[in-house]
Tab-separated table of C-alpha atoms and ligand atoms in Angstrom:
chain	number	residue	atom	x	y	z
L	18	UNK	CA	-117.663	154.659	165.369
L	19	UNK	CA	-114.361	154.492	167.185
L	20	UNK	CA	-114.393	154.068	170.434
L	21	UNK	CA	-113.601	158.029	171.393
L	22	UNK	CA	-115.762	158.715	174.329
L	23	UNK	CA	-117.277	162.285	174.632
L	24	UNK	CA	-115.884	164.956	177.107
L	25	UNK	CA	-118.688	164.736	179.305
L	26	UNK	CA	-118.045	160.818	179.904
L	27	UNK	CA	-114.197	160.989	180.220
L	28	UNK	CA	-115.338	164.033	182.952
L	29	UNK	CA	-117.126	161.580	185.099
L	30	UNK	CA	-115.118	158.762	184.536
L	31	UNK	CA	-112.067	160.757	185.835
L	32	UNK	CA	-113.489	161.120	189.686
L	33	UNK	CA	-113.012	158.809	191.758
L	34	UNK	CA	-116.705	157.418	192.756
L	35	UNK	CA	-118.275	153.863	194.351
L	36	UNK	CA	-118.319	151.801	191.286
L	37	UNK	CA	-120.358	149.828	189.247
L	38	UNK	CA	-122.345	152.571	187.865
L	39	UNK	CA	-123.103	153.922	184.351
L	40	UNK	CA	-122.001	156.866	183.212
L	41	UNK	CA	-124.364	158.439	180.889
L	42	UNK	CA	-123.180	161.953	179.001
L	43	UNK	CA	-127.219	163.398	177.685
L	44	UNK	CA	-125.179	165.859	174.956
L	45	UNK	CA	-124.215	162.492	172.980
L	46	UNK	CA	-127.844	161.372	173.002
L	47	UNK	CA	-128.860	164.898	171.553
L	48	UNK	CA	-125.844	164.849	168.789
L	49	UNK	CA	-127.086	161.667	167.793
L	50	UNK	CA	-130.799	162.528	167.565
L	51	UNK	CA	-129.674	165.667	165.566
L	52	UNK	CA	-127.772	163.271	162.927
L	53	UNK	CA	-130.582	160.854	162.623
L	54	UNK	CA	-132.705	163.527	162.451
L	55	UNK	CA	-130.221	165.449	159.578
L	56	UNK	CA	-130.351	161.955	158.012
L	57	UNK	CA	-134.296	161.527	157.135
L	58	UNK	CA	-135.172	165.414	156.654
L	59	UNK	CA	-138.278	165.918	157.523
L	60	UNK	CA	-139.345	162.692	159.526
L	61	UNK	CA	-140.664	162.889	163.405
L	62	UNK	CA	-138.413	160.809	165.664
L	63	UNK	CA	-140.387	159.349	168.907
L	64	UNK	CA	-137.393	158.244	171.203
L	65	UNK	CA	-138.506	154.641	172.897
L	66	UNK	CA	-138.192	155.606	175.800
L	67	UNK	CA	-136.986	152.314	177.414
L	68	UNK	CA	-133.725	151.865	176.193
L	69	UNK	CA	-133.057	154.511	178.654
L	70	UNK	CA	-135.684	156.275	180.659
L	71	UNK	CA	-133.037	158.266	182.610
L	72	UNK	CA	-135.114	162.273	183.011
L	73	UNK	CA	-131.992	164.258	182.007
L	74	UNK	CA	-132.122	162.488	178.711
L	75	UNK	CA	-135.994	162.590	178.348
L	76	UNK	CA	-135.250	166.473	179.143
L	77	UNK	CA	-132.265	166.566	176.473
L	78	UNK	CA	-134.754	165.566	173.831
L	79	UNK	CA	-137.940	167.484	175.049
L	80	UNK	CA	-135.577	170.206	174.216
L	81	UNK	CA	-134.113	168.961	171.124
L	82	UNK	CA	-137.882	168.652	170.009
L	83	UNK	CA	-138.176	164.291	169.829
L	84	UNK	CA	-141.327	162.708	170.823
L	85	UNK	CA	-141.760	159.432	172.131
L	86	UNK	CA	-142.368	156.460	172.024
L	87	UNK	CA	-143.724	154.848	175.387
L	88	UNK	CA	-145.164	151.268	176.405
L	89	UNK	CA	-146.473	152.144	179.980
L	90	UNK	CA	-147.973	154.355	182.123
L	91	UNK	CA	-144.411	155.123	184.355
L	92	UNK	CA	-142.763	155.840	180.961
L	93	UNK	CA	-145.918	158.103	179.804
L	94	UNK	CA	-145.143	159.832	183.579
L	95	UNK	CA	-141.672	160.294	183.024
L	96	UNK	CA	-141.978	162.131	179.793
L	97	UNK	CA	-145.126	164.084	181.237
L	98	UNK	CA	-142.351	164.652	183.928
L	99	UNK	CA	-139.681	165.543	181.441
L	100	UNK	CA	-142.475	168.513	180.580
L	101	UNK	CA	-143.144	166.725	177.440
L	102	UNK	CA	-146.158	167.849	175.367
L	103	UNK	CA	-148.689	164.766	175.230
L	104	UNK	CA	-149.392	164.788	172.056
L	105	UNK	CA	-145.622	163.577	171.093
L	106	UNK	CA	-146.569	160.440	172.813
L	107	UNK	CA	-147.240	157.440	171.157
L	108	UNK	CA	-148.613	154.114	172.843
L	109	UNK	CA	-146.551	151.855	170.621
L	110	UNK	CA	-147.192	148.652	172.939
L	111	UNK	CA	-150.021	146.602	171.876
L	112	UNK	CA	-150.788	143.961	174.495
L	113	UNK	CA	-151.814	146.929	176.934
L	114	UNK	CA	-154.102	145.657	179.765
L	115	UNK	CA	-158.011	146.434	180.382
L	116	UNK	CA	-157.588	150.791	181.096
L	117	UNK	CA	-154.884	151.344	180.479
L	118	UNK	CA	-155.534	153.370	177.005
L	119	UNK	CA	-158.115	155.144	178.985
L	120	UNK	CA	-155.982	155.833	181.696
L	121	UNK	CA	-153.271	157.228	179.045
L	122	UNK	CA	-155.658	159.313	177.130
L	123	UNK	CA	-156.612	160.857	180.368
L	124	UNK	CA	-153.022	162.540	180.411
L	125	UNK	CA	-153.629	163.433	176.941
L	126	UNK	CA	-151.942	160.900	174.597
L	127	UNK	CA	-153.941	160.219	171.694
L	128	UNK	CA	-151.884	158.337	169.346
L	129	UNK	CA	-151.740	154.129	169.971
L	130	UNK	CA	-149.585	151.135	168.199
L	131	UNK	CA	-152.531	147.758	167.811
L	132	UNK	CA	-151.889	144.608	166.067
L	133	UNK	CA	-155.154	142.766	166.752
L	134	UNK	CA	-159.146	142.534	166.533
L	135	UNK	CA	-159.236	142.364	169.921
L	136	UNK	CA	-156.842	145.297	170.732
L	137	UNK	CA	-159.000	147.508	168.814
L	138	UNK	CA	-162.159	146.832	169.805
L	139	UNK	CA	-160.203	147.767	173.471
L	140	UNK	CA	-158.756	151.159	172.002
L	141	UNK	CA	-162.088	151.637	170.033
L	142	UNK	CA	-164.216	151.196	173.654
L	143	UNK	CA	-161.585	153.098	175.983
L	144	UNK	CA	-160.320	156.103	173.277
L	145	UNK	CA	-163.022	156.837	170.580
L	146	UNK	CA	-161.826	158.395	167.469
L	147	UNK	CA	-157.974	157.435	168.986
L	148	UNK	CA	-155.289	157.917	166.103
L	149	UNK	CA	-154.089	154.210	165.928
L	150	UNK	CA	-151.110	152.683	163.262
L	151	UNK	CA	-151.617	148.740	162.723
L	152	UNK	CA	-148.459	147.188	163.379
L	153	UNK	CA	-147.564	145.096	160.389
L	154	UNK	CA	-145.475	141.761	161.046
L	155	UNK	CA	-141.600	141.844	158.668
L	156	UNK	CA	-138.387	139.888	158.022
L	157	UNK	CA	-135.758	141.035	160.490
L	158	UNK	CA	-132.895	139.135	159.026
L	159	UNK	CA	-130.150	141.271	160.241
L	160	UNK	CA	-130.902	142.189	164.037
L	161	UNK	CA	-128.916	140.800	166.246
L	162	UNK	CA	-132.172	141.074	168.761
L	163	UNK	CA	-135.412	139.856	166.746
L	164	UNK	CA	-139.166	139.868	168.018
L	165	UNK	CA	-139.510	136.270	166.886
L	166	UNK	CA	-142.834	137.306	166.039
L	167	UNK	CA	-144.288	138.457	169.160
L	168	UNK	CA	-145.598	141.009	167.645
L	169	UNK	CA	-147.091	142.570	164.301
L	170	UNK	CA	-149.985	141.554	161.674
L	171	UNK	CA	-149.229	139.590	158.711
L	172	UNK	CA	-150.399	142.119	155.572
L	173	UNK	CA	-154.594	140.643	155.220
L	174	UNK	CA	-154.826	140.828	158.654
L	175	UNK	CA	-153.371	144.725	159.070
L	176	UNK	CA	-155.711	145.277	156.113
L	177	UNK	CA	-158.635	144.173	157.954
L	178	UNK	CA	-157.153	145.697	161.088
L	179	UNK	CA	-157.239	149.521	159.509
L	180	UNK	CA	-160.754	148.605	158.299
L	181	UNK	CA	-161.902	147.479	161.799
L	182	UNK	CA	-160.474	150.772	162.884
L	183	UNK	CA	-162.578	153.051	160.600
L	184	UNK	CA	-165.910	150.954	161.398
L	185	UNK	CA	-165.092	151.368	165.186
L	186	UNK	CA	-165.008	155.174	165.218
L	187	UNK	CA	-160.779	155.029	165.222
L	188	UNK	CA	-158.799	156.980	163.107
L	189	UNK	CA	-156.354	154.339	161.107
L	190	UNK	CA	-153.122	156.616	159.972
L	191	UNK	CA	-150.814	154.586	159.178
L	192	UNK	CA	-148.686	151.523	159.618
L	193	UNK	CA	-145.877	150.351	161.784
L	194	UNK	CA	-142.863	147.802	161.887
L	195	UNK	CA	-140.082	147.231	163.579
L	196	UNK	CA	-137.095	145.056	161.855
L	197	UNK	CA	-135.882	143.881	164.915
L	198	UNK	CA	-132.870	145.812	167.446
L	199	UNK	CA	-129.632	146.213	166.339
L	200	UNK	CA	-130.487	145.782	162.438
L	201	UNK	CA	-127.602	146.058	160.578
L	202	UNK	CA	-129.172	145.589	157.016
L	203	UNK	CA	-130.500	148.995	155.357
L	204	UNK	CA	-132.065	146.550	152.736
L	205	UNK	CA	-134.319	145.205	155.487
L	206	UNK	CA	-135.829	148.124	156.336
L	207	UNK	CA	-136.494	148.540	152.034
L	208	UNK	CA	-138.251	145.519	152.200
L	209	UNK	CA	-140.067	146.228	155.520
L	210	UNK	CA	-141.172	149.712	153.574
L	211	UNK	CA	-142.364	148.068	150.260
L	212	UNK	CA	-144.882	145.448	152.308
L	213	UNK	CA	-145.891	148.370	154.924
L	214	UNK	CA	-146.513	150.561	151.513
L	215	UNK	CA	-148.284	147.887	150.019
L	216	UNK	CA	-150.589	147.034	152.606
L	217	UNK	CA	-151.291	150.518	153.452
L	218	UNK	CA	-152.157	151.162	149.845
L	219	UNK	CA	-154.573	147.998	150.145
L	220	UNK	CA	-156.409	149.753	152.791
L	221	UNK	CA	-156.895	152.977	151.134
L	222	UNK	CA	-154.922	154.769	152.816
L	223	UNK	CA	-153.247	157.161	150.210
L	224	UNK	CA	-151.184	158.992	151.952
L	225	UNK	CA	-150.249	157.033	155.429
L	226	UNK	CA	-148.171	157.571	158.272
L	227	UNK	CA	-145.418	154.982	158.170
L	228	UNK	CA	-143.513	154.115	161.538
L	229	UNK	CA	-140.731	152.706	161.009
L	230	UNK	CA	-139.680	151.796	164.405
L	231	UNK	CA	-136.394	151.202	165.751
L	232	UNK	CA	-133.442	148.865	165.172
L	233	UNK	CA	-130.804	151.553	163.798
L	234	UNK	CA	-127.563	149.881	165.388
L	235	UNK	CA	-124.410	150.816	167.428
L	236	UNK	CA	-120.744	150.430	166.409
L	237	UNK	CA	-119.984	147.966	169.176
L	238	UNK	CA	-117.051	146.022	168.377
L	239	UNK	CA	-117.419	145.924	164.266
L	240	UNK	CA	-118.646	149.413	161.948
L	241	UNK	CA	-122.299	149.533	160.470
L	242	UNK	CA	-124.210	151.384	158.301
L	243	UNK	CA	-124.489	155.282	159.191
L	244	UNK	CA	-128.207	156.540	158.942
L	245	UNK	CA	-127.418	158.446	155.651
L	246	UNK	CA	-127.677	154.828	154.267
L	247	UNK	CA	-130.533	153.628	156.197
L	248	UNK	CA	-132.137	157.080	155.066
L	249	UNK	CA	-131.461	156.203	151.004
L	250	UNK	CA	-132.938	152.673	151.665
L	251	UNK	CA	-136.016	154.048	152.759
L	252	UNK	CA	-136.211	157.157	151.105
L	253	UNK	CA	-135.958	154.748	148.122
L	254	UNK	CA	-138.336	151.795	148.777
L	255	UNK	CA	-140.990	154.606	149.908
L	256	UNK	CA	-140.399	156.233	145.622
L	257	UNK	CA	-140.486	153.224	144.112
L	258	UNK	CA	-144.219	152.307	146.491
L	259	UNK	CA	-145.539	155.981	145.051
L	260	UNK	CA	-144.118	155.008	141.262
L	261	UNK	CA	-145.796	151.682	141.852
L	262	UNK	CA	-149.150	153.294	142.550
L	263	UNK	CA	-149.638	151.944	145.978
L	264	UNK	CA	-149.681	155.256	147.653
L	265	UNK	CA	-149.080	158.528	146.890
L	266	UNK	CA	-146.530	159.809	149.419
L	267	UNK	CA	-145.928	159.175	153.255
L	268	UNK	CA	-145.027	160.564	156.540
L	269	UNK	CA	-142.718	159.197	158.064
L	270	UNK	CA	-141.478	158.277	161.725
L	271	UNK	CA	-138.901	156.629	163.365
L	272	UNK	CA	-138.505	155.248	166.668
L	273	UNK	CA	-134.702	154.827	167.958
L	274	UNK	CA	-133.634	153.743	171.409
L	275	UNK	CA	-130.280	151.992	171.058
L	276	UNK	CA	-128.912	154.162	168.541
L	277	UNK	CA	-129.376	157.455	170.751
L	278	UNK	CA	-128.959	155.814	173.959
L	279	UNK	CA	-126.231	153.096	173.698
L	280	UNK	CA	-123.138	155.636	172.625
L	281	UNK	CA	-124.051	157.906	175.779
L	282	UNK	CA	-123.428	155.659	178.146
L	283	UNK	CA	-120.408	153.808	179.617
L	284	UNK	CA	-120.488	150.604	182.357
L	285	UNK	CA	-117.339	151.149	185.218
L	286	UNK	CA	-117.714	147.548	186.791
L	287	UNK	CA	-115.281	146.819	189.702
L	288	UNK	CA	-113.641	143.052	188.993
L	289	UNK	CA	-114.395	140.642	191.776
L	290	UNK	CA	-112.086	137.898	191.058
L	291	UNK	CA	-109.481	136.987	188.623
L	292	UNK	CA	-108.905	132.990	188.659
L	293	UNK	CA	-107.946	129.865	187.115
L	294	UNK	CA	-109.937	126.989	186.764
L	295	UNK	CA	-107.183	123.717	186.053
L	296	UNK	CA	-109.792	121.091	184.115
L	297	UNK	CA	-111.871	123.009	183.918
L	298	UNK	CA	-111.083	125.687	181.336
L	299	UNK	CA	-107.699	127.346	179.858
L	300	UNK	CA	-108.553	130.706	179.909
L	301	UNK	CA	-108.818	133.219	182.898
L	302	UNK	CA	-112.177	133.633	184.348
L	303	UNK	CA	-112.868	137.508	185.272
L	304	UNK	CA	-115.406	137.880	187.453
L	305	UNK	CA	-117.215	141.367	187.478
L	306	UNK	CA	-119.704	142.655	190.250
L	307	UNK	CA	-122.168	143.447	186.967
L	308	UNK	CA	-123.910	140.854	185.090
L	309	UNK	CA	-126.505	139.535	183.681
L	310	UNK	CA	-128.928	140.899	186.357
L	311	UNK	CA	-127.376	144.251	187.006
L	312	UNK	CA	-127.859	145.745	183.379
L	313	UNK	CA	-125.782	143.528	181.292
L	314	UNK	CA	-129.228	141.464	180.295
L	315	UNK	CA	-128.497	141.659	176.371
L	316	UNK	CA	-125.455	139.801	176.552
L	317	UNK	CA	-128.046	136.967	176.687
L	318	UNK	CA	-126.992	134.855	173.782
L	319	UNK	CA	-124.206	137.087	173.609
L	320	UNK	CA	-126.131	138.912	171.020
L	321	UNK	CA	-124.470	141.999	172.215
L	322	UNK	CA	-120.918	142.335	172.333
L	323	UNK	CA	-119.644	145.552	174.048
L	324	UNK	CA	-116.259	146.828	173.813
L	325	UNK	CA	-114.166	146.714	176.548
L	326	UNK	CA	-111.005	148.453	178.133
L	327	UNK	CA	-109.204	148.587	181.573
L	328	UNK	CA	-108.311	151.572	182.342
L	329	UNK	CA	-104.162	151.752	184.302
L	330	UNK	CA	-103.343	148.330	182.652
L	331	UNK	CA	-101.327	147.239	180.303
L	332	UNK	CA	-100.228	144.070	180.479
L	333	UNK	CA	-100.342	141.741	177.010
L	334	UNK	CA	-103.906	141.300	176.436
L	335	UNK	CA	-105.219	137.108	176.825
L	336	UNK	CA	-108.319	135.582	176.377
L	337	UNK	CA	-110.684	135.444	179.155
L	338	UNK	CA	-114.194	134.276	180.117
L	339	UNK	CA	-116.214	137.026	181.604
L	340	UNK	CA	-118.588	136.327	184.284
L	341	UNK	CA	-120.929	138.204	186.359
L	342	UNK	CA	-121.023	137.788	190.272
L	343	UNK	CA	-124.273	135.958	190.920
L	344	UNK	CA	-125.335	132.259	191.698
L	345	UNK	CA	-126.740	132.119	188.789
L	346	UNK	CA	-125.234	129.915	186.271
L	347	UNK	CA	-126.494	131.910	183.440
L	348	UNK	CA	-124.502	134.809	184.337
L	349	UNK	CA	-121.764	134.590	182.085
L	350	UNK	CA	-121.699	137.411	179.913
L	351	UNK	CA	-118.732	136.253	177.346
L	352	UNK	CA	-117.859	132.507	177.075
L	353	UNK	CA	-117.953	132.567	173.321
L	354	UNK	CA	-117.116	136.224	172.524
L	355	UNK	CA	-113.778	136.398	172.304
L	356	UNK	CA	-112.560	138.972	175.065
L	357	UNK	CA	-108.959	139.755	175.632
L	358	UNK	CA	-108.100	141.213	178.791
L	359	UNK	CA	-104.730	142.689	180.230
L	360	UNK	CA	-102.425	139.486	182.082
L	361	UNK	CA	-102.007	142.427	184.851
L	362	UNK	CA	-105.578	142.192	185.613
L	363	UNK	CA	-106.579	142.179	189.611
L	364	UNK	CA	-109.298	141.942	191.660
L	365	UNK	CA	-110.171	145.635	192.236
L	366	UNK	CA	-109.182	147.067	189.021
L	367	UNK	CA	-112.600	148.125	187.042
L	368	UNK	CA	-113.476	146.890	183.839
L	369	UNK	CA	-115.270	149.482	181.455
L	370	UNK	CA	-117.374	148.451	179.022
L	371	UNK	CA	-118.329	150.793	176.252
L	372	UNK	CA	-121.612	151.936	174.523
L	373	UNK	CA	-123.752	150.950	177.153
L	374	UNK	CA	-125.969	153.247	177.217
L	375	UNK	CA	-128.872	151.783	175.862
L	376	UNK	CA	-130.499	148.764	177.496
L	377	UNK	CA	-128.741	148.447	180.793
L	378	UNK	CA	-130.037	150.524	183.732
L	379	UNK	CA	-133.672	149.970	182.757
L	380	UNK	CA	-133.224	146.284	182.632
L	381	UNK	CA	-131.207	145.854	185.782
L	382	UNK	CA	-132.663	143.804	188.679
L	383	UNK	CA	-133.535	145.682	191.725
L	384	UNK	CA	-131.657	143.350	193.904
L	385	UNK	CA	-130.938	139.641	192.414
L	386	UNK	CA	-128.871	137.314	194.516
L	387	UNK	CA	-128.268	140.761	196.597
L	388	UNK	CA	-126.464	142.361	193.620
L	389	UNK	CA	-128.503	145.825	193.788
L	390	UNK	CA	-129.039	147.568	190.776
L	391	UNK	CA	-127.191	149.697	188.590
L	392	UNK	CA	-126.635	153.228	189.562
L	393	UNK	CA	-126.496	155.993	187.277
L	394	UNK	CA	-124.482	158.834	187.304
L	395	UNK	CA	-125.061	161.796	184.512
L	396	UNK	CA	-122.770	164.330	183.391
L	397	UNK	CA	-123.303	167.506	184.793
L	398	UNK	CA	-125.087	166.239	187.532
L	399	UNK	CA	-125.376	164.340	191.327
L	400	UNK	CA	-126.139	160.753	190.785
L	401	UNK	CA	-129.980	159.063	190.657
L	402	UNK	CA	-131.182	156.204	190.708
L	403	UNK	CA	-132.756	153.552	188.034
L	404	UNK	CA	-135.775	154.485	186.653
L	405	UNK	CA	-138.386	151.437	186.080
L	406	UNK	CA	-138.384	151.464	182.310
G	513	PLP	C1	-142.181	149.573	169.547
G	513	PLP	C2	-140.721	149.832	169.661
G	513	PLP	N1	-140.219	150.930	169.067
G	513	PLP	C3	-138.901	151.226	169.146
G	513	PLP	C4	-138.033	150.425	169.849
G	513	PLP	C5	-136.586	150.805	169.915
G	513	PLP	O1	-135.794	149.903	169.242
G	513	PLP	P1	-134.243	150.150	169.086
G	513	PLP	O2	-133.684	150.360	170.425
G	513	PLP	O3	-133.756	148.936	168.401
G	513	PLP	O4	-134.060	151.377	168.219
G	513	PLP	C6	-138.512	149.264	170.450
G	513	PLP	C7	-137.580	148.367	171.126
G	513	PLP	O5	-137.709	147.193	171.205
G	513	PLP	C8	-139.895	148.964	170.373
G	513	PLP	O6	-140.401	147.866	170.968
């Protein structure tokens, strides 16, 4: 993707307004739904609602005709609030606490993620006959973001699962993964499908929904796979599971955050402090007034490496460490990712850092170290504040 932002972005980004904030355009989240969508014909996409909960992108895809995919009951509020129809909810988060699956059902959602005995005797107690998918534990080789197992059911175990389901009065549909964020490997997914197909087919389920979550990645700083490729990889592992005689078809879903979310939205941080550190190290350290804390929480690791630009410089670029303004000596958000910024660079210029739209203002502190958190400002509209998420 190159880095060309859309008009409603370079719009906001043109007036002059109290930085940091995140500008977030919701007609780049609905052209990249519509893609996806284009992509896997005639699968249901269930947004996840928490890479960004902002309401004028839960309206955007009400309208565009998503459902979603939610893991609390604010998020299952803001898409009631977003005049979404209930029953394009899905509770995809399985370590829900004692009522809350009643609670949800009472607004109507009907459809829940499990991956454990005890989670469905909980669903099975609080939402008889509830539509439930087992999720099913896979290799995420390839994510730049992995579960590291937190979740999902190794394959006997989601057997027994969808079989605990049916004796408990539930209704078992289908199965669920999720490769891990930012996947950049279409042949993981093929491989997730095959053991989801497989263990579905184990169960006697014949025709089951399969989920197959999120992960579909952003262009940050190097290309990946478009979801035409994604859509073969699946579209392929799910023939070659009905030629195999494990089941005889599927319906599938997807569940995208970042890769609707993160292209809609661009970071304007103001920089703090430019400065040298003799003995210390030989690049420039470039303080911003965002960090870790204030939305920038995936640079943990530096598994996620935004692009960056400065807008009215243009001094030769040099290698910098990029730092966030807190205490906190965690909150460096490149040491090792190489970041080249303009020699011109002064305290009070702004930093912009692109494709941000995903995973920021719903993971932003509400106040760390006094840092508040990050606003967000949407085109075509006033400015609002972070939604919990
Ligand atoms: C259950 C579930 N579905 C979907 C997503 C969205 O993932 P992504 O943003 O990688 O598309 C997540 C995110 O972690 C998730 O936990």
């Amino acid at each position: 993707m190159p880095d060309v932002l859309s008009p409603g972005l370079e719009q906001l980004l043109a007036t002059d307004r109290p930085t940091p904030y995140l500008a977030l355009d919701p007609a780049v989240v609905r052209e990249r739904y519509r893609t996806l969508a284009r992509a896997f014909g005639d699968a249901r996409i269930l947004y996840a609602v928490k890479a960004c909960p902002e309401p004028a992108v839960l309206e955007t895809l009400v309208a565009a005709g998503a459902g979603f995919d939610v893991a609390s009951q604010t998020e299952i509020d803001l898409c009631l609030a977003a005049v979404a129809d209930p029953s394009v909810l899905q509770h995809g988060d399985p370590v829900r606490g004692p009522g809350a699956a009643a609670r949800a059902a009472r607004d109507g959602v009907t459809r829940f993620v499990t991956d454990s005995a005890e989670d469905v005797d909980a669903l099975a107690a609080e939402v008889p006959g509830a539509r439930v998918q087992v999720r099913l534990s896979v290799d995420d080789t390839g994510s730049a973001t992995p579960f590291h197992g937190k979740f999902g059911a190794a394959p006997d175990e989601a057997v027994a699962l969808l079989g605990r389901c049916r004796r408990r009065g539930l209704d078992p549909a289908g199965i669920t993964f999720h490769a891990g964020s930012q996947q950049t490997r279409p042949g993981t997914y093929a491989a997730a499908v095959a053991r989801a197909l497989g263990t579905a087919g184990r169960a006697g389920l014949r025709h089951p929904e399969l989920d197959l979550g999120g992960g579909w990645p952003v262009a940050y700083r190097s290309p990946v796979a478009g979801p035409a490729d994604y859509a073969a990889a699946v579209h392929g592992a799910v023939a070659d599971a009905v030629a195999a005689g494990h089941v005889d078809g599927a319906d599938l879903l997807l569940e995208p955050g970042r890769a609707l979310a993160g292209p809609a939205g661009v970071l304007r941080a103001p920089v703090l402090r430019v400065s040298r550190r003799p003995g210390i190290d030989h690049r420039r350290w470039v303080y911003l007034d965002v960090g870790r804390y204030q939305g920038l929480a995936e640079t943990e690791g530096e598994a996620i490496g935004y692009p960056l630009r400065v807008p009215g410089r243009s001094g030769r670029a040099g290698p910098c460490v990029l730092a966030g303004p807190t205490c906190d000596g965690d909150d460096v958000i490149y040491r090792r990712t190489p970041v080249a910024l303009p020699s011109d660079l002064a305290a009070g210029d702004v930093v912009d850092l692109l494709h941000t739209g995903a995973y920021t203002s719903s993971y932003a502190s509400v106040g760390f170290n006094g840092f508040g958190p990050l606003e967000v400002v949407v085109a075509g509209e006033g400015a609002s504040i972070p939604h919990p998420g």
